[in-house]
Amino acid sequence: MDFTQNVLQLILLLSISGCLGESGSCSPQTICALRDSEVTMKCSYPDISIKTVFWFGFKQKAKWKNETQPEDLALDSDYKQRANFKKTRSSSTFTIRELRERDSGEYHLMIITEQGQKHLNISTAVNLTVTDLWVKMTTDHKQQTVTLTCSTSCSLTSKPKNYYWYKNGVKTQKKASKNLQPLVLSSKASCLDAGSYSCSVSDTEEIRSSELRVFESCWNVTYTDRRLCVLEGSSVDLPCTFSYASNQTVTDVFWYYYSLEEKPKELSKEKQFAGRVEYIGDKERNCTLRMRDVRKRDSGEYRFQFRIDTQEGMFSGKAEVFLNITDLQVNSSTASDGQMVTLMCSTICTLPNNPTYFWYRNRQPVPNKVTRDNKLYLNSTSSEDLLQYSCTLQSPEDSSVLLTVGVSVFLVLILITAALWMWRRKFMSSEDHRSTGENEQLFLCFFFTG
């Protein structure tokens, strides 16, 4: 963390009342966790009268409405679908699922008492480092061996029970121990041991390293991105490379939708994908696939396969690309004081490249509104609350996404209120012998129970 960032954090800490005098602690304060895994951070604090607590990170301050007023990470687009927190009278936990490397950083706990006093302490912070598993290869020319080691960039806080090795996506019988026992291959065997090797820390294969190709002269399929989050209606490329022995010739290439129940069938011949898939690779090394106008039912696993002119026939690695197709959804939340409504443009998975969000009211750009990242802030008393709001990642001419929030509820309430008011006037004029108190009581009872 650079000097400027440290100074900004110190200023914020000093600006929050009660932050230096309050005791509190987090355990552990430093966490090293694997990408795609789940981590829980926990901080404790004095048993005081608490109104609310929330977690935040200084690296998100560019998204805050006011850079000196931290905002709850649970409302951030990058965490909303992956995180949740719990609190008791004396502690709070913050859990993040499907960790990404960009989640690395410092996480702080903000405490707000019933008296409105904010408490923030340097000790109530957790430093998280997210690491990937990667395969390190060393060659011993004298012994004619290749040694593979399953490695991480930091020492994992939660020690895995076991490490497992995979060859071309299939688990081998060789299991590494907790101390990352290496896998030794013989270069004498050459193609017998040739393939793509990866390591994992679980039987479910959910947390696995990228593949490392050993003995390059033999077959291999490698996917640049194995998990892709794609916006419905857009296009996406599935980057892919493959290799084979120099004395062989590739005769056929194709992609297929992976299913345990069905045999591989070329995507371009599937009715579901007709006219929407294009192989933009070649028969030498590039096996990239392009998909257009993706739909929600396209979500799933995809694999590439190639055939060669030898008796071995065809090869398809056991790894795959997983596509998750999402649409945009508008969710709303109201501040505790009731003075501000926050609209959030959300997806079911995290879109790549930190996309820019655009807000519209009745398909017109929203003017003069404070907006940060995927959020739009509205005055809850404004008549604009009755209008239609939508969010897009592109110009309104190109987008078919229109998501509405609030308008139906407000209009229904207005109509009900007007009808009740007219009914009440008529009822009172025809029943003047009843007391005002009785009429008022009957009206309120009907309104709240109807």
Short mmCIF file of C-alpha atoms in Angstrom, two decimals:
data_model
loop_
_atom_site.label_atom_id
_atom_site.label_comp_id
_atom_site.label_asym_id
_atom_site.label_seq_id
_atom_site.Cartn_x
_atom_site.Cartn_y
_atom_site.Cartn_z
CA MET A 1 0.00 0.00 0.00
CA ASP A 2 1.55 3.39 -0.97
CA PHE A 3 2.16 6.39 1.32
CA THR A 4 -0.76 8.44 -0.05
CA GLN A 5 -3.23 5.63 0.60
CA ASN A 6 -1.92 5.26 4.16
CA VAL A 7 -2.39 8.98 4.81
CA LEU A 8 -5.96 8.91 3.43
CA GLN A 9 -6.82 5.98 5.69
CA LEU A 10 -5.34 7.72 8.73
CA ILE A 11 -7.37 10.87 8.00
CA LEU A 12 -10.56 8.79 7.75
CA LEU A 13 -9.78 6.95 10.97
CA LEU A 14 -9.19 10.20 12.83
CA SER A 15 -12.34 11.78 11.39
CA ILE A 16 -14.61 9.07 12.82
CA SER A 17 -15.62 9.69 16.41
CA GLY A 18 -14.57 7.15 19.02
CA CYS A 19 -12.33 5.19 16.70
CA LEU A 20 -9.14 5.39 18.72
CA GLY A 21 -10.59 4.83 22.15
CA GLU A 22 -12.51 1.66 21.46
CA SER A 23 -11.03 -1.76 21.93
CA GLY A 24 -11.67 -4.48 19.40
CA SER A 25 -9.84 -7.20 17.57
CA CYS A 26 -9.98 -9.48 14.56
CA SER A 27 -8.67 -13.03 14.52
CA PRO A 28 -6.81 -13.80 12.44
CA GLN A 29 -5.77 -10.37 11.17
CA THR A 30 -3.94 -11.86 8.18
CA ILE A 31 -5.56 -14.45 5.92
CA CYS A 32 -4.20 -16.28 2.86
CA ALA A 33 -6.94 -18.08 0.90
CA LEU A 34 -7.30 -19.82 -2.45
CA ARG A 35 -9.07 -18.38 -5.46
CA ASP A 36 -12.62 -19.78 -5.83
CA SER A 37 -12.68 -20.79 -2.16
CA GLU A 38 -14.69 -19.29 0.70
CA VAL A 39 -13.29 -17.23 3.55
CA THR A 40 -14.83 -15.87 6.74
CA MET A 41 -13.42 -12.84 8.57
CA LYS A 42 -14.39 -12.23 12.18
CA CYS A 43 -13.99 -9.21 14.43
CA SER A 44 -15.10 -8.75 18.04
CA TYR A 45 -15.97 -5.52 19.85
CA PRO A 46 -17.23 -4.34 23.25
CA ASP A 47 -20.78 -5.24 24.27
CA ILE A 48 -22.21 -1.77 23.64
CA SER A 49 -25.55 -0.48 22.40
CA ILE A 50 -25.16 -1.05 18.64
CA LYS A 51 -27.48 0.21 15.93
CA THR A 52 -25.69 -1.37 13.01
CA VAL A 53 -22.33 -2.71 11.82
CA PHE A 54 -20.97 -3.18 8.31
CA TRP A 55 -17.77 -4.13 6.53
CA PHE A 56 -15.96 -1.98 3.98
CA GLY A 57 -12.66 -1.73 2.11
CA PHE A 58 -10.71 1.45 1.37
CA LYS A 59 -9.99 0.26 -2.17
CA GLN A 60 -13.73 0.66 -2.90
CA LYS A 61 -13.77 4.36 -1.91
CA ALA A 62 -13.92 5.47 -5.55
CA LYS A 63 -17.41 3.90 -5.65
CA TRP A 64 -18.67 5.66 -2.51
CA LYS A 65 -21.08 8.56 -2.81
CA ASN A 66 -18.74 10.47 -0.49
CA GLU A 67 -15.13 9.28 -0.29
CA THR A 68 -15.02 10.12 3.43
CA GLN A 69 -18.14 8.06 4.19
CA PRO A 70 -17.50 4.29 3.85
CA GLU A 71 -20.29 2.18 2.34
CA ASP A 72 -21.40 -1.35 3.08
CA LEU A 73 -19.63 -3.94 0.89
CA ALA A 74 -22.86 -5.96 0.86
CA LEU A 75 -24.24 -3.32 -1.53
CA ASP A 76 -21.22 -3.36 -3.85
CA SER A 77 -21.85 -4.99 -7.24
CA ASP A 78 -18.70 -7.07 -6.98
CA TYR A 79 -19.71 -8.58 -3.62
CA LYS A 80 -23.53 -8.51 -3.54
CA GLN A 81 -23.99 -12.02 -4.95
CA ARG A 82 -20.96 -13.54 -3.21
CA ALA A 83 -20.93 -12.15 0.32
CA ASN A 84 -22.99 -12.13 3.51
CA PHE A 85 -22.41 -11.05 7.08
CA LYS A 86 -23.70 -11.92 10.52
CA LYS A 87 -23.53 -9.97 13.76
CA THR A 88 -24.09 -10.56 17.45
CA ARG A 89 -23.88 -8.19 20.39
CA SER A 90 -20.13 -8.59 20.52
CA SER A 91 -18.88 -9.82 17.13
CA SER A 92 -19.43 -9.73 13.38
CA THR A 93 -18.40 -12.07 10.57
CA PHE A 94 -18.04 -11.32 6.87
CA THR A 95 -18.01 -14.27 4.44
CA ILE A 96 -16.92 -14.03 0.79
CA ARG A 97 -17.55 -16.92 -1.60
CA GLU A 98 -15.90 -17.64 -4.95
CA LEU A 99 -12.86 -15.55 -4.08
CA ARG A 100 -11.09 -13.65 -6.87
CA GLU A 101 -7.54 -12.33 -6.75
CA ARG A 102 -8.90 -8.78 -6.88
CA ASP A 103 -10.58 -9.45 -3.51
CA SER A 104 -7.13 -9.16 -1.93
CA GLY A 105 -6.85 -6.16 0.37
CA GLU A 106 -7.73 -4.79 3.78
CA TYR A 107 -11.24 -5.15 5.19
CA HIS A 108 -12.53 -2.96 8.03
CA LEU A 109 -15.49 -3.18 10.38
CA MET A 110 -17.56 -0.02 11.00
CA ILE A 111 -19.66 0.11 14.18
CA ILE A 112 -22.49 2.63 14.66
CA THR A 113 -24.12 2.92 18.08
CA GLU A 114 -27.71 3.79 18.90
CA GLN A 115 -26.45 7.30 19.74
CA GLY A 116 -25.13 7.67 16.19
CA GLN A 117 -21.48 7.47 17.22
CA LYS A 118 -19.19 5.72 14.73
CA HIS A 119 -16.40 3.44 15.88
CA LEU A 120 -13.53 2.41 13.63
CA ASN A 121 -10.29 0.93 14.92
CA ILE A 122 -7.12 -0.03 13.09
CA SER A 123 -7.18 -3.30 15.05
CA THR A 124 -10.61 -4.20 13.63
CA ALA A 125 -9.19 -4.88 10.18
CA VAL A 126 -8.32 -8.05 8.28
CA ASN A 127 -5.69 -8.25 5.55
CA LEU A 128 -6.75 -10.79 2.92
CA THR A 129 -4.47 -12.25 0.24
CA VAL A 130 -6.08 -14.39 -2.45
CA THR A 131 -3.71 -16.76 -4.19
CA ASP A 132 -4.02 -19.19 -7.03
CA LEU A 133 -2.73 -22.73 -7.10
CA TRP A 134 -0.03 -23.11 -9.72
CA VAL A 135 2.20 -25.94 -10.86
CA LYS A 136 5.94 -25.36 -10.67
CA MET A 137 8.15 -27.54 -12.88
CA THR A 138 11.84 -28.33 -12.39
CA THR A 139 13.92 -30.56 -14.66
CA ASP A 140 16.78 -32.81 -13.61
CA HIS A 141 18.68 -33.62 -16.79
CA LYS A 142 21.04 -35.95 -15.00
CA GLN A 143 18.28 -38.09 -13.53
CA GLN A 144 16.08 -37.53 -16.61
CA THR A 145 13.11 -36.55 -14.50
CA VAL A 146 10.62 -33.72 -14.34
CA THR A 147 9.35 -32.69 -10.90
CA LEU A 148 6.00 -30.93 -10.48
CA THR A 149 5.16 -29.07 -7.27
CA CYS A 150 1.77 -27.64 -6.30
CA SER A 151 2.49 -24.11 -5.07
CA THR A 152 0.85 -20.96 -3.68
CA SER A 153 2.12 -17.38 -3.36
CA CYS A 154 1.47 -17.32 0.41
CA SER A 155 1.06 -19.79 3.24
CA LEU A 156 -2.59 -20.85 3.36
CA THR A 157 -4.34 -19.94 6.62
CA SER A 158 -6.72 -22.88 6.37
CA LYS A 159 -4.55 -25.88 5.60
CA PRO A 160 -6.10 -28.27 3.05
CA LYS A 161 -6.45 -31.89 4.09
CA ASN A 162 -4.93 -33.19 0.88
CA TYR A 163 -3.61 -32.15 -2.51
CA TYR A 164 -4.54 -34.08 -5.65
CA TRP A 165 -2.94 -34.34 -9.07
CA TYR A 166 -4.72 -34.38 -12.44
CA LYS A 167 -3.50 -35.39 -15.85
CA ASN A 168 -5.56 -34.06 -18.76
CA GLY A 169 -8.32 -33.29 -16.28
CA VAL A 170 -8.48 -36.81 -14.82
CA LYS A 171 -7.44 -37.40 -11.21
CA THR A 172 -4.36 -39.59 -10.96
CA GLN A 173 -3.77 -42.24 -8.32
CA LYS A 174 -0.89 -40.21 -6.96
CA LYS A 175 -1.97 -38.06 -4.02
CA ALA A 176 0.22 -35.35 -2.55
CA SER A 177 0.42 -34.84 1.19
CA LYS A 178 -0.15 -31.66 3.18
CA ASN A 179 3.45 -30.55 2.65
CA LEU A 180 2.94 -30.38 -1.12
CA GLN A 181 4.82 -33.57 -1.92
CA PRO A 182 5.95 -33.19 -5.55
CA LEU A 183 4.98 -35.37 -8.48
CA VAL A 184 7.98 -36.89 -10.26
CA LEU A 185 7.73 -37.88 -13.93
CA SER A 186 10.26 -39.71 -16.07
CA SER A 187 11.40 -37.95 -19.23
CA LYS A 188 12.40 -41.40 -20.56
CA ALA A 189 8.74 -42.30 -20.87
CA SER A 190 8.07 -39.12 -22.86
CA CYS A 191 4.59 -39.36 -24.34
CA LEU A 192 3.43 -41.88 -21.76
CA ASP A 193 3.61 -39.12 -19.16
CA ALA A 194 2.87 -36.31 -21.62
CA GLY A 195 -0.15 -34.17 -20.95
CA SER A 196 -1.58 -31.24 -19.02
CA TYR A 197 -1.04 -31.43 -15.27
CA SER A 198 -2.89 -29.54 -12.57
CA CYS A 199 -3.36 -29.87 -8.83
CA SER A 200 -6.36 -29.50 -6.54
CA VAL A 201 -7.14 -29.31 -2.85
CA SER A 202 -10.51 -31.05 -2.90
CA ASP A 203 -12.24 -34.08 -4.35
CA THR A 204 -14.85 -31.85 -5.98
CA GLU A 205 -12.27 -30.30 -8.33
CA GLU A 206 -13.77 -26.86 -7.63
CA ILE A 207 -10.45 -25.37 -6.56
CA ARG A 208 -7.82 -26.37 -9.06
CA SER A 209 -4.71 -24.85 -10.59
CA SER A 210 -4.36 -23.93 -14.22
CA GLU A 211 -2.88 -26.68 -16.35
CA LEU A 212 0.82 -26.98 -17.11
CA ARG A 213 1.82 -28.76 -20.27
CA VAL A 214 4.57 -31.37 -19.81
CA PHE A 215 6.47 -32.76 -22.82
CA GLU A 216 5.18 -30.26 -25.37
CA SER A 217 5.52 -32.53 -28.38
CA CYS A 218 2.37 -34.44 -27.38
CA TRP A 219 -1.36 -33.60 -27.19
CA ASN A 220 -2.91 -30.83 -25.16
CA VAL A 221 -5.91 -28.46 -25.01
CA THR A 222 -5.66 -25.29 -22.90
CA TYR A 223 -8.42 -22.78 -22.13
CA THR A 224 -7.35 -19.22 -21.27
CA ASP A 225 -10.49 -18.56 -19.21
CA ARG A 226 -12.25 -21.53 -17.66
CA ARG A 227 -15.07 -19.49 -16.09
CA LEU A 228 -16.85 -16.73 -17.99
CA CYS A 229 -19.69 -14.48 -16.88
CA VAL A 230 -21.49 -13.10 -19.95
CA LEU A 231 -24.37 -10.64 -20.33
CA GLU A 232 -27.43 -12.08 -22.06
CA GLY A 233 -27.70 -10.96 -25.68
CA SER A 234 -24.00 -10.15 -26.06
CA SER A 235 -21.16 -11.99 -27.82
CA VAL A 236 -18.24 -13.82 -26.24
CA ASP A 237 -15.02 -15.50 -27.34
CA LEU A 238 -13.84 -18.71 -25.69
CA PRO A 239 -10.02 -18.46 -26.07
CA CYS A 240 -8.34 -21.84 -26.58
CA THR A 241 -5.07 -23.34 -27.80
CA PHE A 242 -4.11 -26.93 -28.60
CA SER A 243 -0.96 -28.87 -29.46
CA TYR A 244 0.04 -32.26 -30.85
CA ALA A 245 3.10 -34.13 -32.08
CA SER A 246 4.96 -32.50 -34.96
CA ASN A 247 4.67 -35.61 -37.14
CA GLN A 248 0.88 -35.65 -36.93
CA THR A 249 -1.83 -33.85 -38.92
CA VAL A 250 -5.12 -32.53 -37.57
CA THR A 251 -8.05 -33.70 -39.69
CA ASP A 252 -11.04 -32.28 -37.80
CA VAL A 253 -11.82 -29.79 -35.02
CA PHE A 254 -15.04 -28.89 -33.20
CA TRP A 255 -16.57 -27.63 -29.96
CA TYR A 256 -19.35 -29.38 -28.09
CA TYR A 257 -21.62 -28.86 -25.09
CA TYR A 258 -20.38 -31.20 -22.37
CA SER A 259 -22.90 -33.62 -20.88
CA LEU A 260 -22.34 -36.92 -19.08
CA GLU A 261 -25.49 -38.37 -20.65
CA GLU A 262 -24.77 -37.54 -24.30
CA LYS A 263 -21.98 -38.16 -26.78
CA PRO A 264 -20.11 -35.10 -28.08
CA LYS A 265 -22.03 -33.34 -30.86
CA GLU A 266 -20.65 -30.42 -32.85
CA LEU A 267 -22.16 -27.14 -31.61
CA SER A 268 -22.79 -25.74 -35.09
CA LYS A 269 -25.05 -28.75 -35.79
CA GLU A 270 -27.10 -28.27 -32.62
CA LYS A 271 -30.45 -26.54 -33.21
CA GLN A 272 -30.00 -24.45 -30.08
CA PHE A 273 -26.78 -22.88 -31.41
CA ALA A 274 -27.60 -22.71 -35.14
CA GLY A 275 -26.25 -19.50 -36.68
CA ARG A 276 -24.83 -18.26 -33.36
CA VAL A 277 -21.48 -20.07 -33.08
CA GLU A 278 -18.37 -19.60 -35.20
CA TYR A 279 -15.04 -21.39 -35.02
CA ILE A 280 -12.45 -18.61 -35.50
CA GLY A 281 -9.43 -20.81 -34.82
CA ASP A 282 -7.50 -23.07 -37.18
CA LYS A 283 -6.14 -26.63 -37.40
CA GLU A 284 -2.68 -25.74 -36.15
CA ARG A 285 -2.84 -24.18 -32.67
CA ASN A 286 -5.70 -21.71 -32.21
CA CYS A 287 -9.05 -23.28 -31.22
CA THR A 288 -11.02 -20.17 -30.19
CA LEU A 289 -14.82 -20.25 -30.44
CA ARG A 290 -17.11 -17.23 -30.83
CA MET A 291 -20.71 -17.23 -29.59
CA ARG A 292 -23.20 -14.50 -30.50
CA ASP A 293 -26.50 -13.46 -28.92
CA VAL A 294 -25.95 -15.68 -25.90
CA ARG A 295 -29.04 -16.85 -24.02
CA LYS A 296 -29.61 -18.05 -20.48
CA ARG A 297 -30.08 -21.64 -21.61
CA ASP A 298 -26.54 -21.50 -23.08
CA SER A 299 -25.13 -21.61 -19.53
CA GLY A 300 -23.05 -24.75 -19.00
CA GLU A 301 -19.76 -26.48 -19.80
CA TYR A 302 -18.05 -26.49 -23.21
CA ARG A 303 -15.11 -28.51 -24.55
CA PHE A 304 -12.94 -28.57 -27.66
CA GLN A 305 -11.99 -31.76 -29.50
CA PHE A 306 -9.63 -32.46 -32.38
CA ARG A 307 -8.91 -35.54 -34.49
CA ILE A 308 -5.56 -36.58 -35.94
CA ASP A 309 -4.48 -38.89 -38.77
CA THR A 310 -3.21 -41.72 -36.57
CA GLN A 311 -4.77 -44.74 -34.89
CA GLU A 312 -5.07 -42.80 -31.64
CA GLY A 313 -7.92 -40.96 -33.34
CA MET A 314 -9.21 -37.97 -31.36
CA PHE A 315 -8.30 -36.00 -28.26
CA SER A 316 -10.41 -33.86 -25.94
CA GLY A 317 -8.99 -32.61 -22.66
CA LYS A 318 -11.03 -33.27 -19.53
CA ALA A 319 -11.00 -29.60 -18.57
CA GLU A 320 -13.77 -27.34 -19.84
CA VAL A 321 -15.02 -23.75 -20.11
CA PHE A 322 -18.00 -22.89 -17.91
CA LEU A 323 -20.33 -20.15 -19.21
CA ASN A 324 -22.67 -18.35 -16.83
CA ILE A 325 -25.20 -16.19 -18.70
CA THR A 326 -26.76 -13.35 -16.70
CA ASP A 327 -29.20 -10.51 -17.23
CA LEU A 328 -29.34 -7.16 -15.45
CA GLN A 329 -31.63 -6.67 -12.46
CA VAL A 330 -32.51 -3.53 -10.55
CA ASN A 331 -32.76 -3.87 -6.76
CA SER A 332 -33.50 -1.13 -4.26
CA SER A 333 -32.72 -0.36 -0.64
CA THR A 334 -33.73 2.50 1.63
CA ALA A 335 -31.43 4.25 4.08
CA SER A 336 -32.22 3.82 7.78
CA ASP A 337 -33.28 7.48 8.04
CA GLY A 338 -35.66 7.05 5.09
CA GLN A 339 -34.14 9.99 3.25
CA MET A 340 -32.32 8.14 0.48
CA VAL A 341 -33.21 5.29 -1.88
CA THR A 342 -30.37 3.38 -3.55
CA LEU A 343 -30.96 1.55 -6.81
CA MET A 344 -28.46 -1.19 -7.65
CA CYS A 345 -27.84 -2.71 -11.07
CA SER A 346 -27.02 -6.35 -10.30
CA THR A 347 -26.04 -9.58 -12.04
CA ILE A 348 -26.00 -13.19 -10.83
CA CYS A 349 -22.26 -13.44 -11.51
CA THR A 350 -19.37 -10.97 -11.71
CA LEU A 351 -18.89 -9.49 -15.17
CA PRO A 352 -15.25 -9.10 -16.29
CA ASN A 353 -13.33 -5.86 -16.87
CA ASN A 354 -15.29 -3.77 -14.34
CA PRO A 355 -18.00 -2.63 -16.79
CA THR A 356 -19.48 0.86 -16.82
CA TYR A 357 -23.17 1.12 -15.91
CA PHE A 358 -25.59 3.63 -17.44
CA TRP A 359 -28.85 4.70 -15.82
CA TYR A 360 -32.02 5.80 -17.65
CA ARG A 361 -35.44 7.10 -16.71
CA ASN A 362 -38.06 6.29 -19.35
CA ARG A 363 -35.14 5.38 -21.66
CA GLN A 364 -33.59 8.83 -21.23
CA PRO A 365 -30.20 9.30 -19.49
CA VAL A 366 -30.64 10.26 -15.84
CA PRO A 367 -29.36 13.86 -15.44
CA ASN A 368 -27.87 15.49 -12.35
CA LYS A 369 -27.97 12.40 -10.19
CA VAL A 370 -25.16 11.17 -7.97
CA THR A 371 -24.08 7.76 -9.27
CA ARG A 372 -21.15 5.52 -8.39
CA ASP A 373 -20.35 2.22 -10.04
CA ASN A 374 -23.60 0.20 -10.24
CA LYS A 375 -25.61 2.38 -7.84
CA LEU A 376 -28.01 5.30 -8.32
CA TYR A 377 -28.99 7.48 -5.36
CA LEU A 378 -32.46 9.03 -5.26
CA ASN A 379 -34.28 11.34 -2.87
CA SER A 380 -37.09 9.16 -1.51
CA THR A 381 -39.48 12.14 -1.31
CA SER A 382 -39.03 13.09 -4.96
CA SER A 383 -41.84 12.54 -7.45
CA GLU A 384 -39.24 10.92 -9.69
CA ASP A 385 -39.60 7.81 -7.55
CA LEU A 386 -42.76 7.12 -9.56
CA LEU A 387 -40.94 6.96 -12.87
CA GLN A 388 -39.33 4.00 -14.58
CA TYR A 389 -35.63 3.42 -14.08
CA SER A 390 -33.42 1.02 -16.02
CA CYS A 391 -29.73 0.21 -16.23
CA THR A 392 -27.61 -0.91 -19.17
CA LEU A 393 -24.01 -1.51 -20.11
CA GLN A 394 -24.50 0.04 -23.53
CA SER A 395 -26.40 2.77 -25.37
CA PRO A 396 -30.22 2.63 -25.10
CA GLU A 397 -30.54 2.14 -28.87
CA ASP A 398 -28.58 -1.11 -28.68
CA SER A 399 -30.06 -2.40 -25.44
CA SER A 400 -33.26 -4.35 -25.02
CA VAL A 401 -32.82 -4.34 -21.24
CA LEU A 402 -35.46 -2.30 -19.42
CA LEU A 403 -35.84 -2.98 -15.73
CA THR A 404 -38.38 -1.09 -13.64
CA VAL A 405 -38.36 -0.47 -9.93
CA GLY A 406 -40.90 1.15 -7.65
CA VAL A 407 -43.42 2.50 -10.15
CA SER A 408 -46.00 -0.30 -9.81
CA VAL A 409 -46.02 -0.26 -6.04
CA PHE A 410 -46.34 3.52 -5.82
CA LEU A 411 -49.10 3.74 -8.43
CA VAL A 412 -51.13 0.99 -6.77
CA LEU A 413 -50.83 2.71 -3.39
CA ILE A 414 -51.94 6.02 -4.91
CA LEU A 415 -55.00 4.43 -6.55
CA ILE A 416 -55.95 2.57 -3.37
CA THR A 417 -55.55 5.72 -1.27
CA ALA A 418 -57.68 7.79 -3.67
CA ALA A 419 -60.42 5.16 -3.76
CA LEU A 420 -60.48 4.90 0.01
CA TRP A 421 -60.62 8.67 0.38
CA MET A 422 -63.66 8.88 -1.96
CA TRP A 423 -65.31 5.95 -0.20
CA ARG A 424 -64.73 7.59 3.18
CA ARG A 425 -66.33 10.88 2.09
CA LYS A 426 -69.39 9.09 0.73
CA PHE A 427 -69.62 6.89 3.79
CA MET A 428 -69.42 9.85 6.21
CA SER A 429 -72.05 11.87 4.32
CA SER A 430 -74.57 9.00 4.42
CA GLU A 431 -73.79 7.94 7.98
CA ASP A 432 -73.54 11.30 9.86
CA HIS A 433 -75.18 9.78 12.91
CA ARG A 434 -71.92 7.89 13.60
CA SER A 435 -69.15 9.61 15.48
CA THR A 436 -66.05 10.92 13.79
CA GLY A 437 -63.92 8.62 15.90
CA GLU A 438 -65.83 5.56 14.73
CA ASN A 439 -65.50 6.58 11.07
CA GLU A 440 -61.79 7.19 11.48
CA GLN A 441 -61.36 3.86 13.18
CA LEU A 442 -63.23 1.99 10.44
CA PHE A 443 -61.24 3.70 7.67
CA LEU A 444 -57.87 2.95 9.24
CA CYS A 445 -58.81 -0.65 9.88
CA PHE A 446 -59.87 -1.13 6.25
CA PHE A 447 -56.73 0.53 4.90
CA PHE A 448 -54.26 -1.53 6.86
CA THR A 449 -56.03 -4.87 6.51
CA GLY A 450 -57.33 -4.56 2.97
#
